[in-house]
């Protein structure tokens, strides 16, 4: 027995030694000098040139898209030791420790990335270095987002809400659809970038439709569907929309999915009394109120509203679905007395010619970002959607001046969220590859200039090139959600402990289903 | 000592030789026949292709990220292993080899376990597992992961019982570590390991009762604790799920829930060994002590596990007197004596026949096969298979497609079962099957919707990725197509195809030389709308050369008995796509004339005399029945069942 043990130990040691030798042999760094400089941009992917990056972001691994037999990179800045990486493969991975040291010492400065490529003849060349700016302000460390297949009308086990530590590459599951009876996971929201409170909407064929409310370590289930939700900064109440939002298909447009807000209003959930309140000014029968968002001080609620253009609910989609344009509205709120003012228009669709959706206020109260697209309430499915910024401190001229940041593309940009210091805007864009939304991080300086964004970095720089899932509904938070996984799912699977009713109006009756008398027709589908 | 050697030594006679060959032959023959059955009759590649009916066939990527992701899942190791092995189903022969190998291992493990518990007479039960596998694959369900987890749990139990350390404490510790490792690798099926070990210890009657029960209790306790420790605390699973992950109770494996029959088979697999060990234990408890044991080994001081004399090293086993080989007593060793061996063979043959009788379903095979053939464009096989099977909505859809592709839709569609809703699958949600027909017609968005939703339902199946890439290429969304193609390039067997298209894309971004894409772009529906509309007519309006849209439109009018619509469509588009009048069109034209439901402008053409004569024969034959259409349907079916007017007259009575 002893001989066996000794033999096994020796074998393990020998294997380790062999592995170490191989690793050393392949990992030894080559000298890249002499090299020739080439006057062309460094062919790196993702292209980080000119971006502004958070000083606490994960290493920006990249791939050199040029033929070669070896690759090297030197990352340097004013302060600190440069980082040198080398590989026979075109993918260059940057060690996390030195990376974070370098970034921490050079906030507000430039980071220079020199790329070296060795050709077949053994000659090294260096294209024009890539320069990225390290922002002085950090981004909130955690990003909570949803991952799903682009057509999420049928959910099996594939949908999940994840939390990513932006200082590295660790992604943890907050809640998966498979744990909740193949539920569709709807939007999640936090007050003021803090995860102490959280709302998540779910819809499952097995366990019904509900909203999970997390308050500290407590979770409870409300048997009501909260639509788009925004927490009051105090965390005392949450505004949410109640909608009837069926989806339908286009027969020829490139983005096949579309949706229309058949009827909607805004309601408020009070955490202290666990009650839902509807404010009549925000639940008008002749208007479609949607997308509530609180201002940084919690004294104003911004939302989108459009006149309801149809009276006949039997037709689906209504003939005017592509003429529906939302205005940006606001209503004053006094948190002390719980009193509401009267709604007023901030930006009219008549002035912009476009429909406004997904407004989000920066926590410092300075900026309001929003999407504008040709029509409708759901910009993620509109190629025309771009993100705009409105300076809330600028004069109240009519129309208010708003700007279109340069990061917008000819594809859809949507789903923005602000960092707690109001310097970072994370948004979804389909600019990379058409159908799949990816998350981008853009630095917004004190003048409101949006700097060139970077895509949410991944350990494998080519990750997005074969990733079949879309990223959306990103929310920046300062800490990971306190309650996740089995506990959240467990509460969802149990019957509700909170019985709540909507006190006043509800959406108008659902349109009748489309008769299927034609051989092949687009039709109404329930959107998840 | 093996039985064969024993008989050879004692009786080198002719009957002895046959007797020595037979025991080895019958299991070998069984596994050989199992292999042939799986490879030829079941045709396991049909499971790989899935037919839109199997939603749990695993996705597998040759990618480190995928491996890491799988290993992070509960029971990730067995899931990864099974996903890898399942790729062999791409080739029927390879898949059959894997499943037969699994069946053999299952038989081997069961056999070893039965010997460990001192029940060698029950060795015929080693075929229960393989028979359950036979039943499952006959029903085209995919429980590979569940059955593999079971197999590994049984093998682990046998290995533990065979090689565990001698000392009770060390054995207990070894068991604990193995339980943890097995639960991590297999999930809840590892409970079976604990149960079998506890059963084996409890069932043997050679050691003191208290000692046995104490050890069995420890095993049972670990079975209760380990899922909580690993499943609930480490993986964060809900408590119930931690105890049932991958067990039959957690099944939800097919788009259509598994049948009761199938679940019963799986339960048989999971329960037959625990039930056997329970029965053996009960038997020993009741009768074991009364029977003198000729070779009773006195229990050692430290437990029932004694060290064998030779060879050295890992040589520990349960010393069960009943499992000791007695050269003079060959009963219970394989199919040792001829009467017992023959009886066992008969039992096995009967059990196999009974399993096949209950589970073999040619109709199910036809459904999967037709889907596979149509996906591969093997149109003659589609029609051959459809001819041999009963009416089915999805098969009807594929038959029409096959007839269209072989240029026979207008001539032979009423030779097969017809259902108007099956033409474009507009009656039921059949997303997987819908995609190809919609693509070919030019309804690219509808195909994209069907495929995208299928992706959500069935997972990242290579076929779906390939079809989605094709749609996006046709729509000019090259970047999106690239994402699907790059994902596809990581799937075994699909890499070459995906890389070829990616290379072509680099050289020719518009794919001008890719004929299929150019064709799809030409027939693609251009008009955008969101309301119900007659899309076939719109397709034809946009492109009168769209032959498929024309033939499907005509088929639709025929199936819905809309002769006026048929006549309008014929008059407007027939000359643009056809040079002759297909048989069913002629029959419809004759009906139009007979019923005055539409005026067909034949131009210079005419209906063939043969069709006219046959129609006259039909009307003459129908006349005597008057209003008794039911009798007429039955009487005329043989002569006119493949004609359109037969369908037209009797469709409402259930004519096929």
PDB file of C-alpha atoms in Angstrom, chain A residues 1 4 149-158 178-179 182 248-256 258 315-321 411 431-436 438 459-460 463-469 485-487 489-490 493 514-523, chain B residues 55-56 61 68 170 236-238 241 252-253 257 313 421 424-427 429 431 434 438 443-446 448-450 452-460 465 472 475-477 479-480 482-484 486-487 490 524-536 556:
ATOM      1  CA  UNK A   1       0.000   0.000   0.000  1.00  0.00           C
ATOM      2  CA  UNK A   4       1.423   2.400  -4.225  1.00  0.00           C
ATOM      3  CA  UNK A 149     -32.520  34.868 -26.681  1.00  0.00           C
ATOM      4  CA  UNK A 150     -33.579  37.692 -28.966  1.00  0.00           C
ATOM      5  CA  UNK A 151     -37.047  36.239 -29.551  1.00  0.00           C
ATOM      6  CA  UNK A 152     -38.051  35.596 -25.989  1.00  0.00           C
ATOM      7  CA  UNK A 153     -41.650  34.816 -26.737  1.00  0.00           C
ATOM      8  CA  UNK A 154     -41.084  31.222 -25.717  1.00  0.00           C
ATOM      9  CA  UNK A 155     -39.126  30.776 -22.530  1.00  0.00           C
ATOM     10  CA  UNK A 156     -37.653  27.531 -21.382  1.00  0.00           C
ATOM     11  CA  UNK A 157     -34.558  27.651 -19.239  1.00  0.00           C
ATOM     12  CA  UNK A 158     -32.700  30.246 -21.147  1.00  0.00           C
ATOM     13  CA  UNK A 178     -35.574  27.495 -14.874  1.00  0.00           C
ATOM     14  CA  UNK A 179     -35.850  27.998 -11.121  1.00  0.00           C
ATOM     15  CA  UNK A 182     -39.778  28.530 -16.958  1.00  0.00           C
ATOM     16  CA  UNK A 248     -46.980  41.157 -33.114  1.00  0.00           C
ATOM     17  CA  UNK A 249     -44.821  40.390 -36.139  1.00  0.00           C
ATOM     18  CA  UNK A 250     -43.885  42.330 -39.233  1.00  0.00           C
ATOM     19  CA  UNK A 251     -43.856  40.397 -42.491  1.00  0.00           C
ATOM     20  CA  UNK A 252     -40.948  42.137 -44.117  1.00  0.00           C
ATOM     21  CA  UNK A 253     -39.259  44.676 -41.837  1.00  0.00           C
ATOM     22  CA  UNK A 254     -35.824  43.534 -40.684  1.00  0.00           C
ATOM     23  CA  UNK A 255     -36.781  43.688 -37.008  1.00  0.00           C
ATOM     24  CA  UNK A 256     -39.713  41.344 -37.082  1.00  0.00           C
ATOM     25  CA  UNK A 258     -43.216  44.951 -32.680  1.00  0.00           C
ATOM     26  CA  UNK A 315     -58.729  45.381 -34.053  1.00  0.00           C
ATOM     27  CA  UNK A 316     -55.264  44.157 -33.398  1.00  0.00           C
ATOM     28  CA  UNK A 317     -52.904  45.775 -33.854  1.00  0.00           C
ATOM     29  CA  UNK A 318     -54.829  49.026 -34.065  1.00  0.00           C
ATOM     30  CA  UNK A 319     -54.512  50.691 -37.450  1.00  0.00           C
ATOM     31  CA  UNK A 320     -52.830  53.692 -35.788  1.00  0.00           C
ATOM     32  CA  UNK A 321     -50.147  51.663 -34.029  1.00  0.00           C
ATOM     33  CA  UNK A 411     -29.207  50.457 -35.097  1.00  0.00           C
ATOM     34  CA  UNK A 431     -24.620  48.239 -33.307  1.00  0.00           C
ATOM     35  CA  UNK A 432     -22.242  45.253 -33.175  1.00  0.00           C
ATOM     36  CA  UNK A 433     -24.304  42.628 -34.881  1.00  0.00           C
ATOM     37  CA  UNK A 434     -27.822  43.610 -35.698  1.00  0.00           C
ATOM     38  CA  UNK A 435     -30.155  41.466 -33.684  1.00  0.00           C
ATOM     39  CA  UNK A 436     -28.279  41.068 -30.419  1.00  0.00           C
ATOM     40  CA  UNK A 438     -24.910  44.310 -26.115  1.00  0.00           C
ATOM     41  CA  UNK A 459     -12.568  37.647 -20.667  1.00  0.00           C
ATOM     42  CA  UNK A 460     -12.644  36.314 -24.225  1.00  0.00           C
ATOM     43  CA  UNK A 463     -17.093  36.400 -26.832  1.00  0.00           C
ATOM     44  CA  UNK A 464     -19.843  38.486 -28.398  1.00  0.00           C
ATOM     45  CA  UNK A 465     -19.072  37.187 -31.864  1.00  0.00           C
ATOM     46  CA  UNK A 466     -20.727  33.869 -31.113  1.00  0.00           C
ATOM     47  CA  UNK A 467     -22.931  34.796 -28.174  1.00  0.00           C
ATOM     48  CA  UNK A 468     -26.530  34.011 -29.076  1.00  0.00           C
ATOM     49  CA  UNK A 469     -28.069  35.847 -26.153  1.00  0.00           C
ATOM     50  CA  UNK A 485     -31.325  32.474  -6.586  1.00  0.00           C
ATOM     51  CA  UNK A 486     -33.106  29.856  -4.600  1.00  0.00           C
ATOM     52  CA  UNK A 487     -34.596  32.266  -2.074  1.00  0.00           C
ATOM     53  CA  UNK A 489     -37.334  31.576  -6.690  1.00  0.00           C
ATOM     54  CA  UNK A 490     -38.705  29.917  -3.577  1.00  0.00           C
ATOM     55  CA  UNK A 493     -43.133  29.529  -6.207  1.00  0.00           C
ATOM     56  CA  UNK A 514     -57.213  37.591 -34.518  1.00  0.00           C
ATOM     57  CA  UNK A 515     -59.303  35.141 -36.561  1.00  0.00           C
ATOM     58  CA  UNK A 516     -57.109  32.611 -38.307  1.00  0.00           C
ATOM     59  CA  UNK A 517     -58.867  32.272 -41.587  1.00  0.00           C
ATOM     60  CA  UNK A 518     -56.011  33.058 -43.913  1.00  0.00           C
ATOM     61  CA  UNK A 519     -53.398  30.447 -44.742  1.00  0.00           C
ATOM     62  CA  UNK A 520     -50.555  32.267 -43.069  1.00  0.00           C
ATOM     63  CA  UNK A 521     -50.979  35.404 -41.093  1.00  0.00           C
ATOM     64  CA  UNK A 522     -49.072  37.444 -38.602  1.00  0.00           C
ATOM     65  CA  UNK A 523     -50.905  37.520 -35.323  1.00  0.00           C
TER      66      UNK A 523
ATOM     67  CA  UNK B  55     -36.659  19.525 -26.398  1.00  0.00           C
ATOM     68  CA  UNK B  56     -34.018  18.035 -24.130  1.00  0.00           C
ATOM     69  CA  UNK B  61     -19.901  23.125 -28.091  1.00  0.00           C
ATOM     70  CA  UNK B  68     -16.826  25.666 -17.650  1.00  0.00           C
ATOM     71  CA  UNK B 170     -12.050   4.219   6.787  1.00  0.00           C
ATOM     72  CA  UNK B 236     -28.382  26.977  -4.009  1.00  0.00           C
ATOM     73  CA  UNK B 237     -31.034  24.602  -5.310  1.00  0.00           C
ATOM     74  CA  UNK B 238     -34.464  24.470  -3.729  1.00  0.00           C
ATOM     75  CA  UNK B 241     -34.915  19.935  -6.428  1.00  0.00           C
ATOM     76  CA  UNK B 252     -40.166  17.377 -18.192  1.00  0.00           C
ATOM     77  CA  UNK B 253     -38.240  16.340 -21.183  1.00  0.00           C
ATOM     78  CA  UNK B 257     -44.908  15.768 -21.706  1.00  0.00           C
ATOM     79  CA  UNK B 313      -3.760  -4.334  -2.880  1.00  0.00           C
ATOM     80  CA  UNK B 421     -54.460  23.289 -41.886  1.00  0.00           C
ATOM     81  CA  UNK B 424     -48.879  25.797 -43.925  1.00  0.00           C
ATOM     82  CA  UNK B 425     -49.237  24.470 -40.401  1.00  0.00           C
ATOM     83  CA  UNK B 426     -51.675  27.225 -39.644  1.00  0.00           C
ATOM     84  CA  UNK B 427     -53.841  25.137 -37.347  1.00  0.00           C
ATOM     85  CA  UNK B 429     -48.154  25.695 -33.254  1.00  0.00           C
ATOM     86  CA  UNK B 431     -42.669  26.145 -35.147  1.00  0.00           C
ATOM     87  CA  UNK B 434     -42.920  25.632 -40.193  1.00  0.00           C
ATOM     88  CA  UNK B 438     -41.957  29.565 -44.903  1.00  0.00           C
ATOM     89  CA  UNK B 443     -41.917  34.362 -45.830  1.00  0.00           C
ATOM     90  CA  UNK B 444     -38.562  34.979 -44.249  1.00  0.00           C
ATOM     91  CA  UNK B 445     -39.857  36.903 -41.260  1.00  0.00           C
ATOM     92  CA  UNK B 446     -42.346  34.235 -40.379  1.00  0.00           C
ATOM     93  CA  UNK B 448     -37.318  33.781 -38.506  1.00  0.00           C
ATOM     94  CA  UNK B 449     -39.992  34.099 -35.845  1.00  0.00           C
ATOM     95  CA  UNK B 450     -40.593  30.353 -35.849  1.00  0.00           C
ATOM     96  CA  UNK B 452     -36.186  32.136 -32.922  1.00  0.00           C
ATOM     97  CA  UNK B 453     -38.995  30.806 -30.806  1.00  0.00           C
ATOM     98  CA  UNK B 454     -37.792  27.268 -31.436  1.00  0.00           C
ATOM     99  CA  UNK B 455     -34.398  28.351 -30.163  1.00  0.00           C
ATOM    100  CA  UNK B 456     -36.034  29.418 -26.919  1.00  0.00           C
ATOM    101  CA  UNK B 457     -37.954  26.152 -26.672  1.00  0.00           C
ATOM    102  CA  UNK B 458     -35.441  23.600 -27.880  1.00  0.00           C
ATOM    103  CA  UNK B 459     -32.145  25.308 -27.083  1.00  0.00           C
ATOM    104  CA  UNK B 460     -29.217  26.040 -29.342  1.00  0.00           C
ATOM    105  CA  UNK B 465     -28.515  27.966 -35.838  1.00  0.00           C
ATOM    106  CA  UNK B 472     -30.258  36.460 -41.899  1.00  0.00           C
ATOM    107  CA  UNK B 475     -32.215  39.290 -45.330  1.00  0.00           C
ATOM    108  CA  UNK B 476     -28.816  40.884 -45.731  1.00  0.00           C
ATOM    109  CA  UNK B 477     -28.147  40.969 -41.982  1.00  0.00           C
ATOM    110  CA  UNK B 479     -23.402  40.469 -38.898  1.00  0.00           C
ATOM    111  CA  UNK B 480     -26.264  38.627 -37.233  1.00  0.00           C
ATOM    112  CA  UNK B 482     -22.089  35.707 -38.555  1.00  0.00           C
ATOM    113  CA  UNK B 483     -22.950  35.306 -34.873  1.00  0.00           C
ATOM    114  CA  UNK B 484     -24.994  32.191 -35.604  1.00  0.00           C
ATOM    115  CA  UNK B 486     -19.540  31.326 -35.453  1.00  0.00           C
ATOM    116  CA  UNK B 487     -21.592  29.565 -32.778  1.00  0.00           C
ATOM    117  CA  UNK B 490     -18.109  25.184 -32.452  1.00  0.00           C
ATOM    118  CA  UNK B 524     -38.695  37.204 -50.304  1.00  0.00           C
ATOM    119  CA  UNK B 525     -41.913  38.980 -49.388  1.00  0.00           C
ATOM    120  CA  UNK B 526     -41.293  42.679 -49.748  1.00  0.00           C
ATOM    121  CA  UNK B 527     -44.545  44.189 -48.563  1.00  0.00           C
ATOM    122  CA  UNK B 528     -44.588  44.865 -44.843  1.00  0.00           C
ATOM    123  CA  UNK B 529     -47.795  44.441 -42.903  1.00  0.00           C
ATOM    124  CA  UNK B 530     -48.854  43.307 -39.490  1.00  0.00           C
ATOM    125  CA  UNK B 531     -52.461  42.354 -40.006  1.00  0.00           C
ATOM    126  CA  UNK B 532     -53.886  39.075 -41.285  1.00  0.00           C
ATOM    127  CA  UNK B 533     -53.622  38.885 -45.048  1.00  0.00           C
ATOM    128  CA  UNK B 534     -53.501  36.392 -47.875  1.00  0.00           C
ATOM    129  CA  UNK B 535     -49.738  36.198 -47.987  1.00  0.00           C
ATOM    130  CA  UNK B 536     -49.566  33.672 -50.804  1.00  0.00           C
ATOM    131  CA  UNK B 556     -55.020  25.795 -50.536  1.00  0.00           C
TER     132      UNK B 556
END
